[in-house]
């Protein structure tokens, strides 16, 4: 069986079919920031990808305390309102 880059997680193991999702989540954005990606790159990814963000007040506070900038959080709010 042949796998593409999209079939692999960061650790190099194939993604399970049931566990993979093409929609960005809050956790994905936090992980991108923790990995050292710039705000501009993260915002570009938010704008260009389908997403399923939880933007409750409690979650926004968690995002801020996780180190996300206001610009990233604002982009997430805008994306979530597109639904």
XYZ file of C-alpha atoms in Angstrom:
83
model
C 0.000 0.000 0.000
C 1.303 3.463 -0.887
C 0.886 6.399 1.501
C 1.231 10.083 0.699
C 2.612 12.729 3.060
C -0.973 13.536 4.041
C -1.402 9.975 5.306
C 1.312 10.362 7.927
C 1.388 12.007 11.317
C 4.463 13.901 12.526
C 5.801 10.704 14.084
C 5.748 8.996 10.675
C 3.024 6.460 11.363
C 0.020 6.172 9.071
C -3.061 8.043 10.208
C -6.016 5.920 11.117
C -8.907 6.381 8.745
C -11.372 6.942 11.591
C -9.192 9.388 13.506
C -8.109 11.704 10.714
C -9.869 14.935 9.971
C -9.194 17.572 7.371
C -10.750 20.366 9.454
C -8.507 22.512 11.649
C -9.281 22.518 15.362
C -8.236 24.702 18.284
C -5.677 22.055 19.232
C -4.145 22.152 15.740
C -3.610 25.910 16.023
C -2.087 25.629 19.508
C 0.248 22.890 18.225
C 1.328 25.010 15.240
C 2.185 27.880 17.611
C 4.054 25.582 20.006
C 6.017 24.226 17.034
C 7.265 27.754 16.368
C 5.311 28.747 13.266
C 4.857 32.499 12.751
C 1.536 34.234 13.274
C 1.403 35.094 9.560
C 1.795 31.465 8.540
C -0.769 30.229 11.065
C -3.261 32.889 9.924
C -2.693 31.902 6.281
C -3.435 28.292 7.203
C -6.613 29.328 9.054
C -7.824 31.358 6.076
C -7.112 28.626 3.538
C -8.402 25.549 5.409
C -11.763 24.257 6.558
C -12.045 24.559 10.323
C -14.139 23.533 13.282
C -13.138 26.010 15.994
C -14.695 26.281 19.447
C -14.704 30.021 20.135
C -16.543 30.118 23.453
C -15.295 32.685 25.961
C -13.679 29.941 28.039
C -11.881 28.561 24.991
C -10.717 32.022 23.902
C -9.131 32.477 27.333
C -7.440 29.081 26.982
C -6.141 30.034 23.532
C -4.686 33.287 24.892
C -3.038 31.567 27.859
C -1.602 28.990 25.423
C 0.369 31.788 23.787
C -1.752 32.615 20.756
C -1.742 36.238 19.651
C -4.867 38.368 19.330
C -4.349 38.302 15.544
C -4.519 34.504 15.434
C -7.526 34.356 17.762
C -9.266 37.044 15.675
C -8.685 34.982 12.520
C -10.141 31.948 14.263
C -13.238 33.929 15.334
C -13.720 35.178 11.774
C -13.356 31.643 10.372
C -15.789 30.214 12.932
C -18.389 32.820 11.961
C -18.289 31.647 8.313
C -20.359 28.563 9.203
